[in-house]
Tab-separated table of C-alpha atoms in Angstrom:
chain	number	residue	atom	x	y	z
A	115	UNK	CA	161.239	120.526	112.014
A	116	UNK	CA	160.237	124.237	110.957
A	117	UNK	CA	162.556	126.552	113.721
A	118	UNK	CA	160.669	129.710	112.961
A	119	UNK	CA	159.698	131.662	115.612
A	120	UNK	CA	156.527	130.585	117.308
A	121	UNK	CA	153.943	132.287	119.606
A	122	UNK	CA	153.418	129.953	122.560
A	123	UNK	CA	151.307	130.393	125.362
A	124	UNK	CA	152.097	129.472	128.515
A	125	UNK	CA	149.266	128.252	131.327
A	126	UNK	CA	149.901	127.686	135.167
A	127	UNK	CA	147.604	126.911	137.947
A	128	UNK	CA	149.945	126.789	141.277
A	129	UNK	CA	148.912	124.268	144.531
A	130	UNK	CA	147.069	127.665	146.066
A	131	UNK	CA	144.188	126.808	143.127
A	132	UNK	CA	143.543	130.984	142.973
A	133	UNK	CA	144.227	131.255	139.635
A	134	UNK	CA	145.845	130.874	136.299
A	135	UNK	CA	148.999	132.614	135.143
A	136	UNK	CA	149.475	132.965	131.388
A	137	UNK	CA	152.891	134.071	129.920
A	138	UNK	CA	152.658	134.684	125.980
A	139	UNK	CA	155.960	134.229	124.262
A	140	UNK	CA	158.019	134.258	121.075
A	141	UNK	CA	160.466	131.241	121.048
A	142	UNK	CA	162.777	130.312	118.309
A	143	UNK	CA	166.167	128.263	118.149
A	144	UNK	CA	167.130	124.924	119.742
A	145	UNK	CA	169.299	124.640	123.016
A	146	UNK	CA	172.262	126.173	123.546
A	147	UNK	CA	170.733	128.861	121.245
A	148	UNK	CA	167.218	129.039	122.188
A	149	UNK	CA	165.570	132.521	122.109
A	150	UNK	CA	162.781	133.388	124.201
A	151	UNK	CA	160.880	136.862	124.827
A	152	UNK	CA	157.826	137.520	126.794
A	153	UNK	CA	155.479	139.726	125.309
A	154	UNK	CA	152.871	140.203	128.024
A	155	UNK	CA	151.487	138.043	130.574
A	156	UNK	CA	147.715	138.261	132.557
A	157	UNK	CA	146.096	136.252	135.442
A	158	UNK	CA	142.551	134.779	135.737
A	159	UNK	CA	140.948	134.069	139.314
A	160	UNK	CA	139.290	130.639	139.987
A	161	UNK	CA	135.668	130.993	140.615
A	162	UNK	CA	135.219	130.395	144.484
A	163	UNK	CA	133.053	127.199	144.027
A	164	UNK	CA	135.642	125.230	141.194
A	165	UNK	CA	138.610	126.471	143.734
A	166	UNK	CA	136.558	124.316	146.549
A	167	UNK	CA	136.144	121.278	145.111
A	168	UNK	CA	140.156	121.167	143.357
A	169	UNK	CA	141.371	121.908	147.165
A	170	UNK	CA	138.790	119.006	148.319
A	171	UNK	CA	140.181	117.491	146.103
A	172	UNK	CA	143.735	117.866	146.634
A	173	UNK	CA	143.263	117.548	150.356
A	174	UNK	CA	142.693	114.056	149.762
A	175	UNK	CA	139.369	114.132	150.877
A	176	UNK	CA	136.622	111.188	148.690
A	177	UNK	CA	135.047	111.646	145.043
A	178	UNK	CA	133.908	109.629	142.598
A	179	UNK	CA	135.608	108.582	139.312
A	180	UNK	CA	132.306	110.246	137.442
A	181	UNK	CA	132.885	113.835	139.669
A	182	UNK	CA	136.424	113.573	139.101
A	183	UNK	CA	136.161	113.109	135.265
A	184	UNK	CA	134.023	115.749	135.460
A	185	UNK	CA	136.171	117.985	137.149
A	186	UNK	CA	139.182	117.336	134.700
A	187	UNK	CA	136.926	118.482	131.762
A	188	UNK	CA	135.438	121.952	133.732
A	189	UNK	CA	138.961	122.667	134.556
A	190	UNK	CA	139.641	121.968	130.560
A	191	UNK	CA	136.953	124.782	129.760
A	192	UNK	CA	138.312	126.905	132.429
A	193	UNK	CA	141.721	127.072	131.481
A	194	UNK	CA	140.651	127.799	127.370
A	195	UNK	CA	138.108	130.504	128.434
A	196	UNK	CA	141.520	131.652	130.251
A	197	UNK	CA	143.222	131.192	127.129
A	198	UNK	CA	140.982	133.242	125.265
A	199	UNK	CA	140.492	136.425	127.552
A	200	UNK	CA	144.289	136.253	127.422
A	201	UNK	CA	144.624	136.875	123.777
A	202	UNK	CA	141.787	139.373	123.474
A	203	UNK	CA	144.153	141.804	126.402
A	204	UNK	CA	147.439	140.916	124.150
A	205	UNK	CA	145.528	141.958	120.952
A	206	UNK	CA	146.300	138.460	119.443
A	207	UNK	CA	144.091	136.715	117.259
A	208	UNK	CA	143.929	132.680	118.482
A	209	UNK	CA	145.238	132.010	115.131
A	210	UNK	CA	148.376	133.655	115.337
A	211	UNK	CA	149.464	131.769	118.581
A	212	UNK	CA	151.103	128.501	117.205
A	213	UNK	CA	150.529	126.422	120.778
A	214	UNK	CA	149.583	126.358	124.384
A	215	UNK	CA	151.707	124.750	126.862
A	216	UNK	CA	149.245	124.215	130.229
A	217	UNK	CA	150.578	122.583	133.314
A	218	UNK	CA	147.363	121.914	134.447
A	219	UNK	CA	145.917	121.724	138.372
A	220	UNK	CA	147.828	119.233	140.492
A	221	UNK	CA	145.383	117.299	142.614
A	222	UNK	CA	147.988	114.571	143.739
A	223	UNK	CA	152.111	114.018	143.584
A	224	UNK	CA	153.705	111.473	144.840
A	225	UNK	CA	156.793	111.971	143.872
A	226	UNK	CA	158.860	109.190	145.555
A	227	UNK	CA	157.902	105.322	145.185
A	228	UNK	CA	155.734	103.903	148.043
A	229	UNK	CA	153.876	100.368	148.544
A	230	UNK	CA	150.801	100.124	146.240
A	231	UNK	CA	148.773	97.211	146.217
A	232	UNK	CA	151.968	95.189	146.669
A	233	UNK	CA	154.702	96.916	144.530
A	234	UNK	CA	156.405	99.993	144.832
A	235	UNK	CA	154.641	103.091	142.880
A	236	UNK	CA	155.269	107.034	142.164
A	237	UNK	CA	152.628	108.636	140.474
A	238	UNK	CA	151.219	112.595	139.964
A	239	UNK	CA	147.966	113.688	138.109
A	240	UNK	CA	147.129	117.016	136.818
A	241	UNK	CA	143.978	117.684	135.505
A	242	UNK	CA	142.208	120.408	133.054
A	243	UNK	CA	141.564	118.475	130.145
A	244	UNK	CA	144.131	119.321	127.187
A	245	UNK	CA	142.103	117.916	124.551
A	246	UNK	CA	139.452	120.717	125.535
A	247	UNK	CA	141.909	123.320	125.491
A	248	UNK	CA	142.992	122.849	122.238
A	249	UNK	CA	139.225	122.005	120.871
A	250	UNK	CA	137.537	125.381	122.519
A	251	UNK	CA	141.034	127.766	121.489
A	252	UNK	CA	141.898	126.120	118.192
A	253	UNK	CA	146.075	125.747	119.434
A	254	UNK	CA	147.729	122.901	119.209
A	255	UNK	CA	148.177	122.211	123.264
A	256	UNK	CA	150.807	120.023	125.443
A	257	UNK	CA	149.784	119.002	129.196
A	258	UNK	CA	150.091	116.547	131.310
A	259	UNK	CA	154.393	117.112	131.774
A	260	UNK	CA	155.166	115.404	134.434
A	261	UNK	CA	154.442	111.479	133.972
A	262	UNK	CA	156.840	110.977	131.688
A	263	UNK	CA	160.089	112.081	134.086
A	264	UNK	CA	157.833	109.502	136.610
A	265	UNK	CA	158.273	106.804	134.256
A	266	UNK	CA	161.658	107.365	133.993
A	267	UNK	CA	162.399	106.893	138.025
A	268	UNK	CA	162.040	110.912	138.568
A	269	UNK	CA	160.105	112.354	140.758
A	270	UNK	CA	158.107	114.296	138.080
A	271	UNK	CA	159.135	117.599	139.709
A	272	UNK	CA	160.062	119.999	139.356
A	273	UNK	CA	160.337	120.492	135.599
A	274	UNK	CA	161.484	123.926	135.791
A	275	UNK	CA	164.516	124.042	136.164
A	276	UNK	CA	165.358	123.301	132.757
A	277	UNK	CA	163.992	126.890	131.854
A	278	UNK	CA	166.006	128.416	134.784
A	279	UNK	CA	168.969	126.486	133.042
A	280	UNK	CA	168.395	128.351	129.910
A	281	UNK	CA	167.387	131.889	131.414
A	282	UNK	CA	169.941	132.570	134.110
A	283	UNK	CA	173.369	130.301	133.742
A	284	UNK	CA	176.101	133.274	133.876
A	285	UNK	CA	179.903	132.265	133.167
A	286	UNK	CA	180.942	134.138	136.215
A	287	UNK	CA	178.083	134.384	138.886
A	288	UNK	CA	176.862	131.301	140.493
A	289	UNK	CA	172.856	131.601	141.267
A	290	UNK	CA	169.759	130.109	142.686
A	291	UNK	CA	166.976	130.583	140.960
A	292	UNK	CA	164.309	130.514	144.059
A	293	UNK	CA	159.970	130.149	143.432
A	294	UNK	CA	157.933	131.313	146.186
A	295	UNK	CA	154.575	129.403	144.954
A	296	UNK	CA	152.666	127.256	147.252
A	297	UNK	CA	155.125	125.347	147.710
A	298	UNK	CA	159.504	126.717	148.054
A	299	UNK	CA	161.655	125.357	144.857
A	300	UNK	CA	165.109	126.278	144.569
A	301	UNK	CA	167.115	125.834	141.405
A	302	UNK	CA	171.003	125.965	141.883
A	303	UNK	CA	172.968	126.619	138.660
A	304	UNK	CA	177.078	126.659	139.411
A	305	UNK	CA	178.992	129.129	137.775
A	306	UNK	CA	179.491	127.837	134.020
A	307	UNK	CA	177.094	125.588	135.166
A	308	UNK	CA	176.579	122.247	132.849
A	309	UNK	CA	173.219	120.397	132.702
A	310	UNK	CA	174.475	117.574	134.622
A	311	UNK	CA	175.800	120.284	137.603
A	312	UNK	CA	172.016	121.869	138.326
A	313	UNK	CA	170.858	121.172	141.477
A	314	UNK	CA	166.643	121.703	142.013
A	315	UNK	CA	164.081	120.727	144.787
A	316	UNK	CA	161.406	121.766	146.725
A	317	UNK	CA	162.493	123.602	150.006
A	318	UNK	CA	159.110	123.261	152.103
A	319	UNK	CA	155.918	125.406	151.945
A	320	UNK	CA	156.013	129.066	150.729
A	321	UNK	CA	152.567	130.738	150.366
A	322	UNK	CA	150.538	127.550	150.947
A	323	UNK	CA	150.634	127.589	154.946
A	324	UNK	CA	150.657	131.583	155.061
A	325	UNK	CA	147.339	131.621	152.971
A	326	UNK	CA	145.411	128.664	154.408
A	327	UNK	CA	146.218	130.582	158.093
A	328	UNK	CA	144.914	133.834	156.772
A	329	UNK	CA	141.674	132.493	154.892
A	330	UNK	CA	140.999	130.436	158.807
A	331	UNK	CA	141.491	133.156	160.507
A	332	UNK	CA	139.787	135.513	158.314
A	333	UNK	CA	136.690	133.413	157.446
A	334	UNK	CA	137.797	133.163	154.323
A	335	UNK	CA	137.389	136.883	153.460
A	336	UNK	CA	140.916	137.206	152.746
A	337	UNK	CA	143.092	134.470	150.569
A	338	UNK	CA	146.233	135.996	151.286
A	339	UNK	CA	148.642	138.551	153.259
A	340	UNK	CA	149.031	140.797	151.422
A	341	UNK	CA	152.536	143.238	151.829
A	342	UNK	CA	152.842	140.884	155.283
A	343	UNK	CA	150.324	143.232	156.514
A	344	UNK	CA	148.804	140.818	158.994
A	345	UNK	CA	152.048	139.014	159.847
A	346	UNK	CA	153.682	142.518	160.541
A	347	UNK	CA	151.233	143.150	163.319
A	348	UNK	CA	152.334	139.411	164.730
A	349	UNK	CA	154.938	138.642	167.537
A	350	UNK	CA	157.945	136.869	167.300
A	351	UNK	CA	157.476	133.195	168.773
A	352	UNK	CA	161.278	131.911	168.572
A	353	UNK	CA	159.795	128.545	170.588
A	354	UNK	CA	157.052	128.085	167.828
A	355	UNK	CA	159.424	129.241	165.244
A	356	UNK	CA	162.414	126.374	166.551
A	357	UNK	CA	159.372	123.475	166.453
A	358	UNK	CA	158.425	124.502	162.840
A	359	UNK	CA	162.191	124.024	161.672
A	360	UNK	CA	162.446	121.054	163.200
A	361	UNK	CA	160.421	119.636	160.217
A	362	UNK	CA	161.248	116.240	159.068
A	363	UNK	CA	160.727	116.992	155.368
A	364	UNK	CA	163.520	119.613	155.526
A	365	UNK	CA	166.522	116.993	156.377
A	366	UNK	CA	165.302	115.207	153.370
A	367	UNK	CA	167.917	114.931	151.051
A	368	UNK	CA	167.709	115.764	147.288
A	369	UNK	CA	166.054	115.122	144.984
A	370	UNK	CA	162.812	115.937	146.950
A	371	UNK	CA	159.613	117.292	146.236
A	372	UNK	CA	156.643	117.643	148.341
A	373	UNK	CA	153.183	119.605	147.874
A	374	UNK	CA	149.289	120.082	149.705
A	375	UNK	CA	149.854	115.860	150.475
A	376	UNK	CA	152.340	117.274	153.631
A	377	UNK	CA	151.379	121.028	153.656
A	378	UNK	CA	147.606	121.268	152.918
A	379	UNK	CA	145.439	120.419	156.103
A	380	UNK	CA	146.518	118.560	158.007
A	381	UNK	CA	149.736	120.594	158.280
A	382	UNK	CA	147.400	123.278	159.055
A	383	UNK	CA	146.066	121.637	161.845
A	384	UNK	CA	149.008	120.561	163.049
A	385	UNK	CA	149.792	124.474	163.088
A	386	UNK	CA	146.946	125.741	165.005
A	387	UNK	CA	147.933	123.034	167.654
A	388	UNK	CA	151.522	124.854	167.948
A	389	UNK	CA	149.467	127.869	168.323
A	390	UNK	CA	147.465	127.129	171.495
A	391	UNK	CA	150.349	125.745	172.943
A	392	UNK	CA	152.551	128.461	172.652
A	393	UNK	CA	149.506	130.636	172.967
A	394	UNK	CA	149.711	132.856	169.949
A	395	UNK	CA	147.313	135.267	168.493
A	396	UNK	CA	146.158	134.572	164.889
A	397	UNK	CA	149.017	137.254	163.522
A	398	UNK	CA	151.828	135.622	165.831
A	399	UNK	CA	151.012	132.307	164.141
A	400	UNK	CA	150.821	134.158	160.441
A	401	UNK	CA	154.505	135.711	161.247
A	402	UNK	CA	155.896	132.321	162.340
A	403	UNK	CA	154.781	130.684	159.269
A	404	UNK	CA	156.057	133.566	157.050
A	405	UNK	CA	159.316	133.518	158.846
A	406	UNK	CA	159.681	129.793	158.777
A	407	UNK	CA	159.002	129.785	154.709
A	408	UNK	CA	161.979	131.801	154.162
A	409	UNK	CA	164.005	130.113	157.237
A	410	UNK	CA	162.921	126.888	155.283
A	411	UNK	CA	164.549	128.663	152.306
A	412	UNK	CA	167.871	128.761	154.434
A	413	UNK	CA	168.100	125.762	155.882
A	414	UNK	CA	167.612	123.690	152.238
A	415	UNK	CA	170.786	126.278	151.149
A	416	UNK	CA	172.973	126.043	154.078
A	417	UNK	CA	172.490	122.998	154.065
A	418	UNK	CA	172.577	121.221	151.035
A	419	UNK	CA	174.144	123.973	148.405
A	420	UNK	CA	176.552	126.425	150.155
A	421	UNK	CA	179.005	123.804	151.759
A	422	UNK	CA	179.684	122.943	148.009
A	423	UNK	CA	178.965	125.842	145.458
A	424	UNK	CA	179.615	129.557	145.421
A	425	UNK	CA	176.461	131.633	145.829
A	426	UNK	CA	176.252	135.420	143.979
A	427	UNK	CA	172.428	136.147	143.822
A	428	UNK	CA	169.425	134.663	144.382
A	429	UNK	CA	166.827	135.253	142.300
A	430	UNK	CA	163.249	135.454	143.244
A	431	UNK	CA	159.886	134.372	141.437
A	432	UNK	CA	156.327	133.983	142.394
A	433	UNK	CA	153.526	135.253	144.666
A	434	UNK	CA	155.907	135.438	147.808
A	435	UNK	CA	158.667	137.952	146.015
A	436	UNK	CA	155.543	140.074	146.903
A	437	UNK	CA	156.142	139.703	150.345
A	438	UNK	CA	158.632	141.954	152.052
A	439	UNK	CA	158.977	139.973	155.439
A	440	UNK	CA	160.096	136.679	153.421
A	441	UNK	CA	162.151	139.210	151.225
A	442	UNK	CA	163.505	140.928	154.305
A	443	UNK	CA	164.592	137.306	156.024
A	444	UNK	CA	166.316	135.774	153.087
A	445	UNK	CA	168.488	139.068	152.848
A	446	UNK	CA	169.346	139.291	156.437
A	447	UNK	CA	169.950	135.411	156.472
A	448	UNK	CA	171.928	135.241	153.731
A	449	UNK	CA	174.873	137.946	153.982
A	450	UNK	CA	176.849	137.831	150.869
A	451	UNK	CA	174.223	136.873	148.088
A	452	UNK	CA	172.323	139.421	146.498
A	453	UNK	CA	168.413	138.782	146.562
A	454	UNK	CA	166.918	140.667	143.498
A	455	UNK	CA	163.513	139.750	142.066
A	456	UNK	CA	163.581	138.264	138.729
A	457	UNK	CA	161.934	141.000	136.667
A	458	UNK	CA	165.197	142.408	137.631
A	459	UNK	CA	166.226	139.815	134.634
A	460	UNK	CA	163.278	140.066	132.102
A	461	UNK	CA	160.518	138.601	133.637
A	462	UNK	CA	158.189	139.579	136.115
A	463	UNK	CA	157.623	137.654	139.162
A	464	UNK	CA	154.228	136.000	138.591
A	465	UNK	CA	155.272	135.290	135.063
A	466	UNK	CA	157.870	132.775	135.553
A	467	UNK	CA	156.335	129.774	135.651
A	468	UNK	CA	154.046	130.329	132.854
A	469	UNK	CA	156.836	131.400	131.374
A	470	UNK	CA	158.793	127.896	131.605
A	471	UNK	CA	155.686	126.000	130.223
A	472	UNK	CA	155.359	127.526	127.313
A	473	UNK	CA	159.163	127.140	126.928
A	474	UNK	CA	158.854	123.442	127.515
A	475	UNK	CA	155.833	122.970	125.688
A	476	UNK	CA	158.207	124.189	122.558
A	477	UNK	CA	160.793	121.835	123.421
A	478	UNK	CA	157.985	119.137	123.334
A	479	UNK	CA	156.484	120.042	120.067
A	480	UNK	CA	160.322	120.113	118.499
A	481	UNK	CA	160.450	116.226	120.181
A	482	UNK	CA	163.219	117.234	122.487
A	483	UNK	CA	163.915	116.387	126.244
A	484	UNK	CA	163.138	118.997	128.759
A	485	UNK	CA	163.419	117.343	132.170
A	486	UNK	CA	167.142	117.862	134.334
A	487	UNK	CA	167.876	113.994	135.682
A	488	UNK	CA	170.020	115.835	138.051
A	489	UNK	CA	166.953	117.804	139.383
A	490	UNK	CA	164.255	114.794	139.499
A	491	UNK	CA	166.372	111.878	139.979
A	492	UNK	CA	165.196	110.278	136.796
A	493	UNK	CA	167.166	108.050	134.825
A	494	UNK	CA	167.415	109.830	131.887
A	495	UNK	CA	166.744	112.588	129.856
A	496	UNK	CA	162.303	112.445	128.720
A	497	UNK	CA	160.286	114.286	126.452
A	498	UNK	CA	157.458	115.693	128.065
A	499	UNK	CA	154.185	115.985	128.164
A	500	UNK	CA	151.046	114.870	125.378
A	501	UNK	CA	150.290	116.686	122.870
A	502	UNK	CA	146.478	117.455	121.808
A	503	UNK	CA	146.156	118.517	118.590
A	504	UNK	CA	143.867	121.223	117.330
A	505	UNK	CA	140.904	120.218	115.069
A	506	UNK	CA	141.446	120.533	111.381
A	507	UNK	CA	140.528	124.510	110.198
């Protein structure tokens, strides 16, 4: 297949449903020797009403098959309008970009087999119709990534730790690449780390809990804390703070992988319950649940990476590298690593994961596996995603 360098853009809607990141890139090469650069990247918001119904949605809560096919094409519109204000900022003609790797919105994951109508069954769906995408833009576009790990016994997440593989395996420094999303996933890569030696799963909640406290408290005038404004104002609760660690999920051993299923609402609830028992004020109960994401963060490496492989740096990606208390507690928790954000190493925080899907949309196009069986548990290396093709100029 042609090698050239290609243009690729790279789409991500994260569990919060606030947005879509988009990462364009030049990628050329085949692994070991795979170059990627990011030229620029950009954000769109949600509009309020869409963002409602995919957290409905998510939340488990009833719609139809009609109102869900629906939704799947909207999201499809969304996500190419998206792709198209992205290329008029970066000056880049829709032509010129040679395909869009989109990730899609995750409304369900269920990552790890359980009873279905009388047989065992894993399953995820992401929707924002690909075939849209690439109809409205004109690019060549590769979604849906994650059912093909699923087939394969995996849990279908998380997929990028095949980029973090690529971007940040040193011969000397051993490093965890960590996301702070809406959801916590650490990727472990030894020193001289081999494919088969990567380590990756999702630690518990990161911004997902923080932001569904400050939009009840607030009303919903705010979605988020941001600079840990609110939770700075909050007291400690060590009680509160010893109940939240006590979390089933985060004894789980790898692979794991969790999402707005365990930490959407009823988690939530479940919270605001702790408050009123330990009496705490709406900004104690925002601290605790900052402090427990990155005490979360610390558990899943003292206890399942440390005892085993030398740690140099962590390095740290996504909406909560923003936030200095989380920051702040992973540095004073971890003596001995070095916590430095990954722009530090070429790309900027709310990048990354765009980032990675355009990277594996590439490897897709080329016909080449892009999940990590040691990450996801599946049996074998898979080629990911489907690809819609763009109509005929």
């Amino acid at each position: 297949m042609n090698e050239k360098p290609m243009l690729v853009l790279g789409m991500m809607s994260g569990t919060s449903a606030d947005g879509i990141e988009l990462a364009l890139t030049r990628i050329s090469g085949a692994p070991p020797n795979l170059n990627a650069k990011l030229l620029g990247h950009t954000s769109v918001k949600c509009p309020p009403a869409l963002r409602k119904e995919i957290l409905r949605v998510a939340e488990q809560h009833p719609i139809t098959a009609g109102a869900l096919s629906q939704l799947n094409f909207r999201l499809g519109e969304l996500f190419a309008g998206s792709a198209i204000a992205a290329c008029r900022k970066f000056g880049i003609p829709p032509e010129k970009i040679a395909l869009i790797g989109s990730h899609g919105q995750t409304i369900f994951h269920q990552g790890k087999r359980v009873s279905f109508l009388g047989r065992p069954t894993a399953s995820t769906l992401q929707i924002g119709e690909p075939a849209t995408i690439a109809a409205r833009t004109g690019i060549t576009t590769v979604g849906d990534f994650r059912p093909a790990d699923i087939a394969l016994g995996g849990q279908g997440a998380p997929l990028v730790p095949y980029v973090d593989y690529l971007l940040y395996r040193h011969p000397e420094l051993g490093r965890v690449s960590l996301n702070l999303g809406g959801i916590a996933n650490i990727t472990v890569l030894p020193r001289v780390a081999k494919p088969q030696q990567v380590l990756a799963f999702d630690t518990g909640p990161a911004n997902m809990l923080i932001d569904a406290l400050v939009s009840h408290f607030t009303h919903g005038r705010l979605r988020f804390d941001e600079n840990a404004r609110l939770a700075s104002q909050g007291r400690s609760l060590p009680a509160l703070l010893d109940e939240l660690l006590r979390d089933p999920y985060l004894k789980l051993a790898p692979p794991k992988s969790t999402g707005r299923e365990y930490y959407g609402n009823a988690y939530l609830k479940k919270l605001l319950a702790l408050g009123r028992r330990y009496r705490a004020k709406p900004n104690d109960l925002i601290r605790a649940a900052t402090i427990f994401t990155a005490l979360s963060v610390v558990d899943a490496l003292n206890r399942f990476v440390t005892p085993k492989t030398k740690i140099h740096q962590l390095i740290v990606s996504g909406g909560g590298a923003h936030n200095p208390l989380i920051v702040g507690q992973l540095s004073a928790a971890l003596p001995g690593i070095e916590v430095l954000p990954s722009v530090r190493l070429g790309i900027p925080e709310g990048a990354k994961e765009a980032f990675a899907f355009a990277l594996l949309a590439y490897e897709t196009f080329h016909q080449r596996p892009a999940n990590l069986p040691s990450a996801t548990g599946a049996r074998g290396p898979a080629i990911l995603g489907k690809i819609s093709y763009a109509p005929p100029r």
